[in-house]
Coordinates of C-alpha atoms and ligand atoms in Angstrom, one line a residue:
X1 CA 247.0 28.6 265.4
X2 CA 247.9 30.3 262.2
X3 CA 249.9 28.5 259.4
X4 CA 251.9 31.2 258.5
X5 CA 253.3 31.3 262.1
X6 CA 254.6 27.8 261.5
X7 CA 255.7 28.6 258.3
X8 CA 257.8 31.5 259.8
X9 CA 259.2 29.8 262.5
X10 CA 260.1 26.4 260.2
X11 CA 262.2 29.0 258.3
X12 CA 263.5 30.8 261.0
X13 CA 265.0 28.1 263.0
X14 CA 265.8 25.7 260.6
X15 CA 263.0 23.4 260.2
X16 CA 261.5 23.5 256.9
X17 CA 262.9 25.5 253.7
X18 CA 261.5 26.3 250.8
X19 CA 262.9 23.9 248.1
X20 CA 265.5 25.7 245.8
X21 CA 264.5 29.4 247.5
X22 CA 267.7 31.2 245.6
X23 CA 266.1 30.2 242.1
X24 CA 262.5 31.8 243.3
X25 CA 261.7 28.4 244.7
X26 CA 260.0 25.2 243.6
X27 CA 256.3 24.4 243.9
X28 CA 255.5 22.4 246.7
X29 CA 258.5 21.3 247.5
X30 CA 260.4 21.8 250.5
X31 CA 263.4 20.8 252.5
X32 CA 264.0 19.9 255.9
X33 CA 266.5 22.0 257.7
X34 CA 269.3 21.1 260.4
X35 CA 266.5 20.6 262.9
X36 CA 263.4 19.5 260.7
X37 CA 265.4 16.3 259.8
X38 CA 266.4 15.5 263.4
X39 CA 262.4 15.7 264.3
X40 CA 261.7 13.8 261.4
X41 CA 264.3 10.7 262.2
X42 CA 262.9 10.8 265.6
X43 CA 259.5 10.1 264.5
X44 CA 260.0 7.6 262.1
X45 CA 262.3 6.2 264.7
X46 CA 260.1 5.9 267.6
X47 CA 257.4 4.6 265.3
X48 CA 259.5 1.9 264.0
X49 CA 260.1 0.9 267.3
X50 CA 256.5 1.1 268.9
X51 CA 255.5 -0.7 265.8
X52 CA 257.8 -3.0 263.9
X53 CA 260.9 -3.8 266.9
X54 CA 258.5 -3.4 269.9
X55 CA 256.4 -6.4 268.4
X56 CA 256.9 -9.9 268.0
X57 CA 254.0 -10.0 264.9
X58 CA 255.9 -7.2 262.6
X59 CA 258.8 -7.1 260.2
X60 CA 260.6 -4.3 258.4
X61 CA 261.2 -4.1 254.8
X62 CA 263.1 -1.0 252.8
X63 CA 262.2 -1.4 249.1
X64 CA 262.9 0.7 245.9
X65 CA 260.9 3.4 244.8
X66 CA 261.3 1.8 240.8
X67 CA 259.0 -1.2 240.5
X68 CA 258.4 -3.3 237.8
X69 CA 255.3 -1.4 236.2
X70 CA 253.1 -3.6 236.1
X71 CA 253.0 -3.8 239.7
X72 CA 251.1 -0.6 239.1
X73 CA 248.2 -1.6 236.4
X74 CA 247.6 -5.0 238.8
X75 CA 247.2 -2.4 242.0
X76 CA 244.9 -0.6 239.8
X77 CA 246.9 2.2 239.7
X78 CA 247.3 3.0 236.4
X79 CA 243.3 2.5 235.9
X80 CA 242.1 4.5 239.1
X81 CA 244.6 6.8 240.4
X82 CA 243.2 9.6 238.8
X83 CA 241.6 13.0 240.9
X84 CA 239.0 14.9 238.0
X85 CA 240.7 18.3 236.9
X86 CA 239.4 21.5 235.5
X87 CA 241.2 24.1 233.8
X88 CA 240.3 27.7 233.3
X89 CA 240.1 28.9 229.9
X90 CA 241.3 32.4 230.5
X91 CA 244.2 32.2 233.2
X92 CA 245.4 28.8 232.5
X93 CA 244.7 28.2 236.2
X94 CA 244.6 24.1 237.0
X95 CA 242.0 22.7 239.6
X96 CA 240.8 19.8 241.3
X97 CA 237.5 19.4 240.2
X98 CA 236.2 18.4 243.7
X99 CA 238.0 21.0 245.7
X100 CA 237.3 24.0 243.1
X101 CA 234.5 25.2 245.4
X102 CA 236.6 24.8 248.7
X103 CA 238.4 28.0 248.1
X104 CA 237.8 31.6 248.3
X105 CA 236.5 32.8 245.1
X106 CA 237.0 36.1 243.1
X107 CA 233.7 37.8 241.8
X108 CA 233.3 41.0 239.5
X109 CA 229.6 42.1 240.4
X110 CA 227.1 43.2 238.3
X111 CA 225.2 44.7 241.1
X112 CA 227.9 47.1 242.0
X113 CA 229.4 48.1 238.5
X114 CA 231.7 44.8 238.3
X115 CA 233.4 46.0 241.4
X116 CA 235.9 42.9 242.4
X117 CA 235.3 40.9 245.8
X118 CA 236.7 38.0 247.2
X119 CA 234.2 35.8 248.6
X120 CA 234.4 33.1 251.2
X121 CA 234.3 29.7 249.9
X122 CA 230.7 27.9 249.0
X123 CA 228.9 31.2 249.5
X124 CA 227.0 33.0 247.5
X125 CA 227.8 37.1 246.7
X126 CA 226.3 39.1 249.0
X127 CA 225.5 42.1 246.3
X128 CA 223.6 39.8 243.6
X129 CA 223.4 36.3 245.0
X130 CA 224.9 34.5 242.3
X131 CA 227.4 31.4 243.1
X132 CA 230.7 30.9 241.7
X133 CA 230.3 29.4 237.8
X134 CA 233.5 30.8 236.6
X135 CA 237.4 30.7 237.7
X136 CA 238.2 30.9 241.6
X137 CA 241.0 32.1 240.6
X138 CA 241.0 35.2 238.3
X139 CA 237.1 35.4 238.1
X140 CA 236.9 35.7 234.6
X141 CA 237.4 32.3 232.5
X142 CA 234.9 29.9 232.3
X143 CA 236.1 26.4 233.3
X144 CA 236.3 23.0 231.3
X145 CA 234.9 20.0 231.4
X146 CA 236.4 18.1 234.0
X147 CA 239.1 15.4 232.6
X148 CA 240.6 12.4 234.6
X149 CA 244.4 13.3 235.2
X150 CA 246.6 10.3 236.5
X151 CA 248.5 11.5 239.8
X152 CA 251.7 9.0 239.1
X153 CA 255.1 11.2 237.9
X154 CA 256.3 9.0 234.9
X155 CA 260.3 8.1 234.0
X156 CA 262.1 5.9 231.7
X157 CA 264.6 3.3 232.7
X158 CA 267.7 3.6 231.1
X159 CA 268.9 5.3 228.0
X160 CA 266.1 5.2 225.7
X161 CA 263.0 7.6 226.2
X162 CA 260.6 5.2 224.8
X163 CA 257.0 3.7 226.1
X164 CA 258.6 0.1 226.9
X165 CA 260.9 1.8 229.0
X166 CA 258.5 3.7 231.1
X167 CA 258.1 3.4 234.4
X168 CA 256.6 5.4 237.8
X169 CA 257.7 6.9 241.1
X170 CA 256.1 4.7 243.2
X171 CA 252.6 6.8 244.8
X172 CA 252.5 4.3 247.8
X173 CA 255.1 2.1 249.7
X174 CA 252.1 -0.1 250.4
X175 CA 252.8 -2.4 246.9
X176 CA 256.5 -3.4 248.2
X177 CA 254.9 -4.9 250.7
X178 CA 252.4 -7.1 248.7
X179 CA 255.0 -8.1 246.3
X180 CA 257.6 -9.2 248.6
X181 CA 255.1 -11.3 250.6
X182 CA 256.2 -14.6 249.4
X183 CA 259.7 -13.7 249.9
X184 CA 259.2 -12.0 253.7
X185 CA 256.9 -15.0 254.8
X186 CA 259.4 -17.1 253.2
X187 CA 262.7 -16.3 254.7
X188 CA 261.4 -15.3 258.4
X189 CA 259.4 -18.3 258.5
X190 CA 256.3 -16.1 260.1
X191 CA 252.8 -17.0 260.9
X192 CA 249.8 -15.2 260.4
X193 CA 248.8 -12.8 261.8
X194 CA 252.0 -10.8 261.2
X195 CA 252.8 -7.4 259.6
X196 CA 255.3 -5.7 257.3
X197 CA 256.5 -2.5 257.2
X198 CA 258.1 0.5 255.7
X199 CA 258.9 4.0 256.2
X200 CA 260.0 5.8 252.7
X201 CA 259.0 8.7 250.1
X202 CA 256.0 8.2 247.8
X203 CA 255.2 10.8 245.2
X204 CA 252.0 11.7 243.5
X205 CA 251.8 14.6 241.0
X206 CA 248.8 16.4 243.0
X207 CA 247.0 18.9 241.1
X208 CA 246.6 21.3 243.8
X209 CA 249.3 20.8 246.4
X210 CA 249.3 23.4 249.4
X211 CA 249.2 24.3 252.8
X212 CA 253.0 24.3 253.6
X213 CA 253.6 20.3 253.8
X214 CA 250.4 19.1 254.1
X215 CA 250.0 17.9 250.5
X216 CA 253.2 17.9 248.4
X217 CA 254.3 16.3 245.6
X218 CA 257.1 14.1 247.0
X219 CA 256.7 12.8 250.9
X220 CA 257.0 10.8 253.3
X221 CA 255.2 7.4 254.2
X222 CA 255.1 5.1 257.3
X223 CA 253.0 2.1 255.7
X224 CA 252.0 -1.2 257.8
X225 CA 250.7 -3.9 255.7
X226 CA 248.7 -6.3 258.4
X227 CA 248.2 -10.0 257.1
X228 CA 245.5 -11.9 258.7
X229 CA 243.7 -15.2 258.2
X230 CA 240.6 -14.5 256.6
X231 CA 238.9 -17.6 258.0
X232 CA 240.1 -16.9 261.5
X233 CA 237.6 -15.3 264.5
X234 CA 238.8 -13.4 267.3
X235 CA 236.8 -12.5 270.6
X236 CA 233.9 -13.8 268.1
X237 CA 234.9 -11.5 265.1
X238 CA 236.1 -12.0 261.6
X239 CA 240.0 -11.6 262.3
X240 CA 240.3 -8.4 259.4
X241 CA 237.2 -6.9 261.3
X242 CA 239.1 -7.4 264.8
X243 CA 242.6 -6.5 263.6
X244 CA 240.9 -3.3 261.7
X245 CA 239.6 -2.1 265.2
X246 CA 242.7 -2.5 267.0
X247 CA 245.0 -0.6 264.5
X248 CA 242.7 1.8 264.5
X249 CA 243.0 2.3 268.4
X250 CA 246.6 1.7 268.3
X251 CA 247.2 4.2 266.1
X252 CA 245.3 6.6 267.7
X253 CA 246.8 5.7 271.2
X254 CA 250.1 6.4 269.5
X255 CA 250.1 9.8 268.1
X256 CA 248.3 10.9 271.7
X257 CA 251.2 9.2 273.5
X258 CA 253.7 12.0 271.8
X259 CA 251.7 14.8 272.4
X260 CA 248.6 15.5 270.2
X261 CA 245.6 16.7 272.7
X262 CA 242.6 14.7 272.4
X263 CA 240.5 17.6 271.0
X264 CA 242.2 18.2 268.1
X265 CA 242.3 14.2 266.9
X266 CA 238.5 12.1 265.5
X267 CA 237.6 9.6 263.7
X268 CA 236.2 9.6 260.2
X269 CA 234.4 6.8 258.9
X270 CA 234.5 6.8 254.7
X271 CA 231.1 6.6 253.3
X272 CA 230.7 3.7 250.4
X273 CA 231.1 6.0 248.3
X274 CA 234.2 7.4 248.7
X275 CA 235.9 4.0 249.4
X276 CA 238.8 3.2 247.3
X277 CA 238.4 0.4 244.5
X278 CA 240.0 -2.2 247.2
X279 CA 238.5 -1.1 250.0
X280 CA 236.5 -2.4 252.1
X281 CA 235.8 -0.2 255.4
X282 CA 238.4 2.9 255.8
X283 CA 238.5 5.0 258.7
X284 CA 240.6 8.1 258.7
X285 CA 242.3 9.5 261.9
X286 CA 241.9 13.1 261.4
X287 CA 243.7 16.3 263.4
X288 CA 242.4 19.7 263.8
X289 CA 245.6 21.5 261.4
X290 CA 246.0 24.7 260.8
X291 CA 244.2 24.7 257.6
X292 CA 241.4 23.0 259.6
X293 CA 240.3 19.0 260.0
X294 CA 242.0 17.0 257.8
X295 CA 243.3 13.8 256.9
X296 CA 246.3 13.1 258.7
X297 CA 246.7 9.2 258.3
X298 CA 244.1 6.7 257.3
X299 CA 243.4 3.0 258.3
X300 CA 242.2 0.7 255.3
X301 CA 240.9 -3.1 255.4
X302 CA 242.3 -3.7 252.0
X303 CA 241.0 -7.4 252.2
X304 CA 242.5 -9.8 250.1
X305 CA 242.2 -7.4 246.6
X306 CA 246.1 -6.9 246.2
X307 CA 247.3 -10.3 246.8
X308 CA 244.7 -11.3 244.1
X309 CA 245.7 -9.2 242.2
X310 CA 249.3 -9.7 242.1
X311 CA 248.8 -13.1 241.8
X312 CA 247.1 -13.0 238.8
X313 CA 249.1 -10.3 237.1
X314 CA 252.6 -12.0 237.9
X315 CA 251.4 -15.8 237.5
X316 CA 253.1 -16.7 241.0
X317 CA 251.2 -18.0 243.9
X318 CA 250.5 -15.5 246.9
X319 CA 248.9 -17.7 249.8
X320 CA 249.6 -18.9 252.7
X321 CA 249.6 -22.8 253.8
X322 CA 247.1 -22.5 257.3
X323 CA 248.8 -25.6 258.8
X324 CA 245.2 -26.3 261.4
X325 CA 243.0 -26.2 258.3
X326 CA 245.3 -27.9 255.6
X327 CA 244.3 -25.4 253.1
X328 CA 246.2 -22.4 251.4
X329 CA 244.2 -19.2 252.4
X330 CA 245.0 -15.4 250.7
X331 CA 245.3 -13.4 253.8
X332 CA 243.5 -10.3 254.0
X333 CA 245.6 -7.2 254.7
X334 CA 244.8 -4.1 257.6
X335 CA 246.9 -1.1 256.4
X336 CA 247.7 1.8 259.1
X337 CA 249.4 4.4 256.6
X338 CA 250.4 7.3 257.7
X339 CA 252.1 10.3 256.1
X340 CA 255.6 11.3 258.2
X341 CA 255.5 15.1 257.0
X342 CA 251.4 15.7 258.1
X343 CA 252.9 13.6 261.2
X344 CA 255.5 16.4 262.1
X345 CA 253.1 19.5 261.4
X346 CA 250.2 17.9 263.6
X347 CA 253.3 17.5 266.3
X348 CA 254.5 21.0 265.7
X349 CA 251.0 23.2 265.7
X350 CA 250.2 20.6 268.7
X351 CA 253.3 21.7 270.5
X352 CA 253.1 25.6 269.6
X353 CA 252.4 28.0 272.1
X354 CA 252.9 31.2 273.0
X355 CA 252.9 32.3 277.1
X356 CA 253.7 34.8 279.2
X357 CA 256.4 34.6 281.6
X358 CA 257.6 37.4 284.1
X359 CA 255.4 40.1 281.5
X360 CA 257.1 39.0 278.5
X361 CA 256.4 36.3 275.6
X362 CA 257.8 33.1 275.2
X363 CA 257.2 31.1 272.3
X364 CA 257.6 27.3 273.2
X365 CA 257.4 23.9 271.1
X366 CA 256.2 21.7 273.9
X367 CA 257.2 18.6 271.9
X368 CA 257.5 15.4 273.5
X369 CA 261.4 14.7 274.3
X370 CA 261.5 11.6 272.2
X371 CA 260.6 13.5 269.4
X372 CA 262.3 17.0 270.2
X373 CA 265.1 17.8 267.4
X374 CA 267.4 18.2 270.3
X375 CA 267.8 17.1 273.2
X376 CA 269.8 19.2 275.7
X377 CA 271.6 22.4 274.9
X378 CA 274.8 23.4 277.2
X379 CA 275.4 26.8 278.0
X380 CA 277.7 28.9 280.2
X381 CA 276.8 31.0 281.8
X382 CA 280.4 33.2 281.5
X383 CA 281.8 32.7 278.2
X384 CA 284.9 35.1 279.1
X385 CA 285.7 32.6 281.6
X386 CA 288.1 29.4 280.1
X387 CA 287.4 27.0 282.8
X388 CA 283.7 27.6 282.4
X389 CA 283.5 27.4 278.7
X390 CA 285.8 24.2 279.0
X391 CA 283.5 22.4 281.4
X392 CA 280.5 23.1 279.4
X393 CA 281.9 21.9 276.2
X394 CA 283.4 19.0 278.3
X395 CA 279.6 18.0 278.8
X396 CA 278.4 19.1 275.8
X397 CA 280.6 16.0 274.0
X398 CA 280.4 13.7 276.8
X399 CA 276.3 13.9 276.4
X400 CA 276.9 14.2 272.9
X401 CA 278.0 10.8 272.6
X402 CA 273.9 9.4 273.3
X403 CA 271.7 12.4 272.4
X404 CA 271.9 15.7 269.7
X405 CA 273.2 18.2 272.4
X406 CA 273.7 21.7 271.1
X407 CA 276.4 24.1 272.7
X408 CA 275.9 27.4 272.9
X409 CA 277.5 30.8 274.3
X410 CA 276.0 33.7 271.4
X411 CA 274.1 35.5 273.7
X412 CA 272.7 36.6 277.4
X413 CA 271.1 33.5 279.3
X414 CA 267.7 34.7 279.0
X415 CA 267.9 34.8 275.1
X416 CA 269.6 31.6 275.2
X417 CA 266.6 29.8 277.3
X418 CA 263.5 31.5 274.6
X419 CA 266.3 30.4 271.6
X420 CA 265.7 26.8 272.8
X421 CA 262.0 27.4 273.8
X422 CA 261.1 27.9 270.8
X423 CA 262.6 24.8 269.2
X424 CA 261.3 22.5 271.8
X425 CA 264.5 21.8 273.8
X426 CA 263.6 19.6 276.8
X427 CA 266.6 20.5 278.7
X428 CA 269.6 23.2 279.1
X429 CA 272.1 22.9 281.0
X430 CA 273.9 25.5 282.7
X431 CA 277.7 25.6 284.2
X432 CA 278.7 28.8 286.3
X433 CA 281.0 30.3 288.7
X434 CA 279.2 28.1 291.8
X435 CA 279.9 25.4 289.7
X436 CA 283.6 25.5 288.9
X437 CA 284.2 28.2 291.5
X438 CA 287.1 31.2 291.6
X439 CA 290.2 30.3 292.1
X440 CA 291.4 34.1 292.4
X441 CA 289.3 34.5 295.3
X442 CA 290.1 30.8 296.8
X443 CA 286.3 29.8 296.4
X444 CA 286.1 25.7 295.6
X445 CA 283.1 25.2 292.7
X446 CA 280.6 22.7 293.7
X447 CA 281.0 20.4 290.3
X448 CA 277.1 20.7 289.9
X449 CA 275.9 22.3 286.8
X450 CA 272.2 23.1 286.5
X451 CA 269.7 21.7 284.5
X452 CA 266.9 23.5 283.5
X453 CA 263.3 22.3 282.6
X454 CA 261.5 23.2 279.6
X455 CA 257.8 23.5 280.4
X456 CA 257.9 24.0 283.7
X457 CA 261.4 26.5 283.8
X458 CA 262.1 24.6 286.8
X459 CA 266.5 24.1 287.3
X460 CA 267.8 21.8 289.7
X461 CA 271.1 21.4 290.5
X462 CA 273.2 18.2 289.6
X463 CA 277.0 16.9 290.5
X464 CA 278.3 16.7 286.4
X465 CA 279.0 13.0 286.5
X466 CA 275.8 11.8 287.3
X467 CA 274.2 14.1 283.9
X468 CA 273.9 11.1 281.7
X469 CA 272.2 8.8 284.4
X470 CA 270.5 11.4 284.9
X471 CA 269.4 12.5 281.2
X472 CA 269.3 8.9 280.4
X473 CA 266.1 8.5 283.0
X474 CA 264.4 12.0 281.8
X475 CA 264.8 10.6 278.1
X476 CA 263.8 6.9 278.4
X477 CA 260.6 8.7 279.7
X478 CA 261.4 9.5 283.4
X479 CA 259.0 12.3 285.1
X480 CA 260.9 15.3 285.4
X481 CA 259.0 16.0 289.4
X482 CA 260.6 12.4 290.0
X483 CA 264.2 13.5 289.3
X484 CA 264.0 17.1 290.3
X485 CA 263.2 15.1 293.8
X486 CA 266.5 13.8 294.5
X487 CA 268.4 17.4 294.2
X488 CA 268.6 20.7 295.2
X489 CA 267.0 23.5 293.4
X490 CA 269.2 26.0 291.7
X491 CA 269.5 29.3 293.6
X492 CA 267.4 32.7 291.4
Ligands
LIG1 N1 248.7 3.0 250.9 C1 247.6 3.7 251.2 C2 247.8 5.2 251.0 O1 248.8 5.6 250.5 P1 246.7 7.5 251.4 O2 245.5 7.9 252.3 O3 246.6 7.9 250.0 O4 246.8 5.9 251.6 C3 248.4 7.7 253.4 O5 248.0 8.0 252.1 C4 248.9 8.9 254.1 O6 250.0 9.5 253.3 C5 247.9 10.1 254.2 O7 247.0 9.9 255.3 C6 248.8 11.3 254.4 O8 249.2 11.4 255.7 C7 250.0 10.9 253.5 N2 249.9 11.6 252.2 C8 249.1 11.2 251.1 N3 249.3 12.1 250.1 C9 250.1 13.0 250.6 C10 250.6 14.2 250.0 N4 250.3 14.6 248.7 N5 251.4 15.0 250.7 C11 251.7 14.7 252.0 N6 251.3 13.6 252.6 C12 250.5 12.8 251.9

């Protein structure tokens, strides 16, 4: 699966916009379209459910991207949160140090009169063997030193642009979590082990952003900060060890359950040395993209470094009283954090495919119905007919009133189906002359409209009033062979 088809269709059929396109467009930023924000609520809502309302051990917090800023030299932020950068003398170009040789690279070469290749990336020129010293980029300047640049976008507070002022976007939602711990163990009275969480956009000024939303400078995160008593053992393991290991399978369980295939998902272990400064084991949950495996959330046993830290940067005690042991403990702290935007490009490449179907291609998002932007679309299948066009938007707002139903009459039904195909429509449903009948002729309709599956094309036919017991089942997670069961199948 290529990139730019996903690129293409987001733009297309209003998924995913360039940011400010009119004015030539704005680097790595982009905006969700009518549909990209309806598939992006839906996964941050069914994750907040499977993990913070689902569970008795998890509670929600929505905090403010402005923190005090110190929060940010206690996290080690200010001190570590640096990638190493080059820049190229000649074009001005700007690169991550260690990603400069993970890119294609330009090469005038002497063995053929300075003619210009591109080569691959990591390889050597084929002509005169020599490896890439100089720009990737324009091939010609030579690059410098590498420097530590500090990914956090810096603002002043209030009216006066001056360094006591200054503050930063937050990079992570994680810190809201450490601290408000006092406050959220305080007021819901919980017991360890218990979680917090939050779902909001972090920003980190990236020095080579790319590859559609993969890595912009402003997302999305869904961050779960997992508190556990250090001194506790369960099934005979240190309770952060355990805890670590069940995330870690939870959240891989979870992004199979809405669709990703097992062959494009792993495991990747960080070696020592690429641990962050509060690490102590990380394991990454990576996805075959587009642009190959990558990152797309990672699962951290931050033990008890942040609490610590807070602690001693703010003067305020951040323990917990461990009632059995009479003894205040620092809990350690398991964080699943996941980025929402990689989230909704692993379930959109997942979901992509393109079939064939009576000799002819059909492009079709096969995205889980929980997650699909929308839900059913009505259409009839006479739009010069009144009664017809009526009924349907009769059920079109009747359905409307639980689920993002679409109505639609633009063009013939066979277009209409491949529209909603390729934007991962579950359901349509269609109303016709067998369903309201002709009163002209004296022919009674049958007051069934049919519904049409997605994946599998099959269309059943179903009295109208029972549509919303009926989506209501297919939505909560209903088979669709158990429902097409219980009615007739549509005639052609
Ligand atoms: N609190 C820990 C933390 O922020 P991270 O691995 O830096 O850990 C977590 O980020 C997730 O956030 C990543 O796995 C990724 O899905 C997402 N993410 C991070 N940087 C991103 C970027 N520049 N663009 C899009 N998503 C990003």
């Amino acid at each position: 699966m290529n990139m730019d088809v996903l690129v293409s269709l987001s733009k297309r059929r209003g998924f995913v916009f360039q940011s400010s396109e009119i004015y030539g467009g704005t680097g790595s930023c982009w905006d969700y379209g009518p549909l990209g924000v309806e598939l992006k609520n839906n996964i941050k809502r069914v994750w907040w459910r499977d993990f913070v309302q689902a569970r008795a051990d998890m509670v929600g917090i929505d905090a403010s991207i402005l923190m005090h800023p110190t929060v940010w030299k206690a996290s080690g932020h200010l001190d570590h949160f640096t990638d190493p950068m080059v820049d190229c003398r000649e074009c001005r170009r700007r690169f991550r140090a260690d990603h400069v040789d993970a890119v294609a690279w330009t090469h005038y070469c002497p063995a053929t009169k300075g003619n210009k290749f591109t080569i691959p990336a990591g390889e050597p020129c084929g002509h005169c063997g020599q490896r890439r010293t100089l720009c990737p980029e324009c091939g010609k300047g030579e690059l410098t030193a590498p420097r530590q640049f500090n990914l956090m976008f810096k603002t002043f507070m209030g009216p006066v642009e001056e360094d006591a002022a200054m503050t930063y976007l937050r990079p992570e939602t994680a810190q809201a979590m450490f601290v408000n711990f006092d406050n959220v163990l305080q007021s819901m009275r919980l017991k360890l082990p218990f979680g917090i969480a939050q779902a909001g956009r972090s920003f980190r000024n990236e020095i080579t952003p790319g590859n559609f939303i993969f890595r912009t400078r402003e997302f999305e995160q869904m961050e779960i900060e997992f508190f556990v008593n250090p001194n506790d053992r369960v099934e005979g393991r240190p309770a952060d060890e355990y805890w670590h290991d069940r995330w870690i399978e939870d959240c891989m369980a979870w992004f199979k359950r809405y669709g990703l295939r097992e062959e494009n998902l792993r495991l990747r272990e960080h070696e020592r040395d690429e641990l962050a400064h509060y690490a102590k084991r990380t394991v990454d949950i990576e996805y075959n993209f587009p642009i190959g495996w990558s990152e797309l959330m990672g699962i951290a046993n931050r033990t008890d470094f942040d609490l610590k830290q807070h602690a001693k940067w703010s003067g305020k005690s951040l323990t917990y009283f461990d009632e059995e042991r009479k003894e205040h403990v620092v809990p350690f702290v398991v964080e699943p954090a996941a980025g929402v935007d990689r989230a909704l490009l692993a379930f959109m490449a997942d979901a992509y495919r393109e079939e064939e179907v009576r000799g002819e291609k059909r492009v079709v998002l096969r995205l889980h119905p929980e997650l699909a932007p929308l839900k059913v679309a009505v259409l009839p299948l006479l739009k010069k007919r009144d009664d017809i066009v009526r009924a349907a938007h009769e059920i079109r707002a009747t359905l409307a009133r639980q689920w993002r139903v679409v109505y639609d009459d633009t063009a013939a039904i066979g277009r209409l189906y491949r529209r909603q195909d390729e934007v991962g429509t579950p359901y349509c449903v269609t109303v016709d002359v067998q369903t309201i009948g002709d009163a002209e002729r004296g022919e009674r309709g049958d007051g069934r409209a049919t519904i049409r599956e997605r994946d599998s094309m099959e269309q059943i036919r179903v009295p109208i009033p029972e549509l919303p017991a009926v989506f209501r089942e297919l939505l909560d997670g209903g088979a669709w062979q158990q429902v097409a069961g219980r009615y007739p199948p549509a005639r052609g």
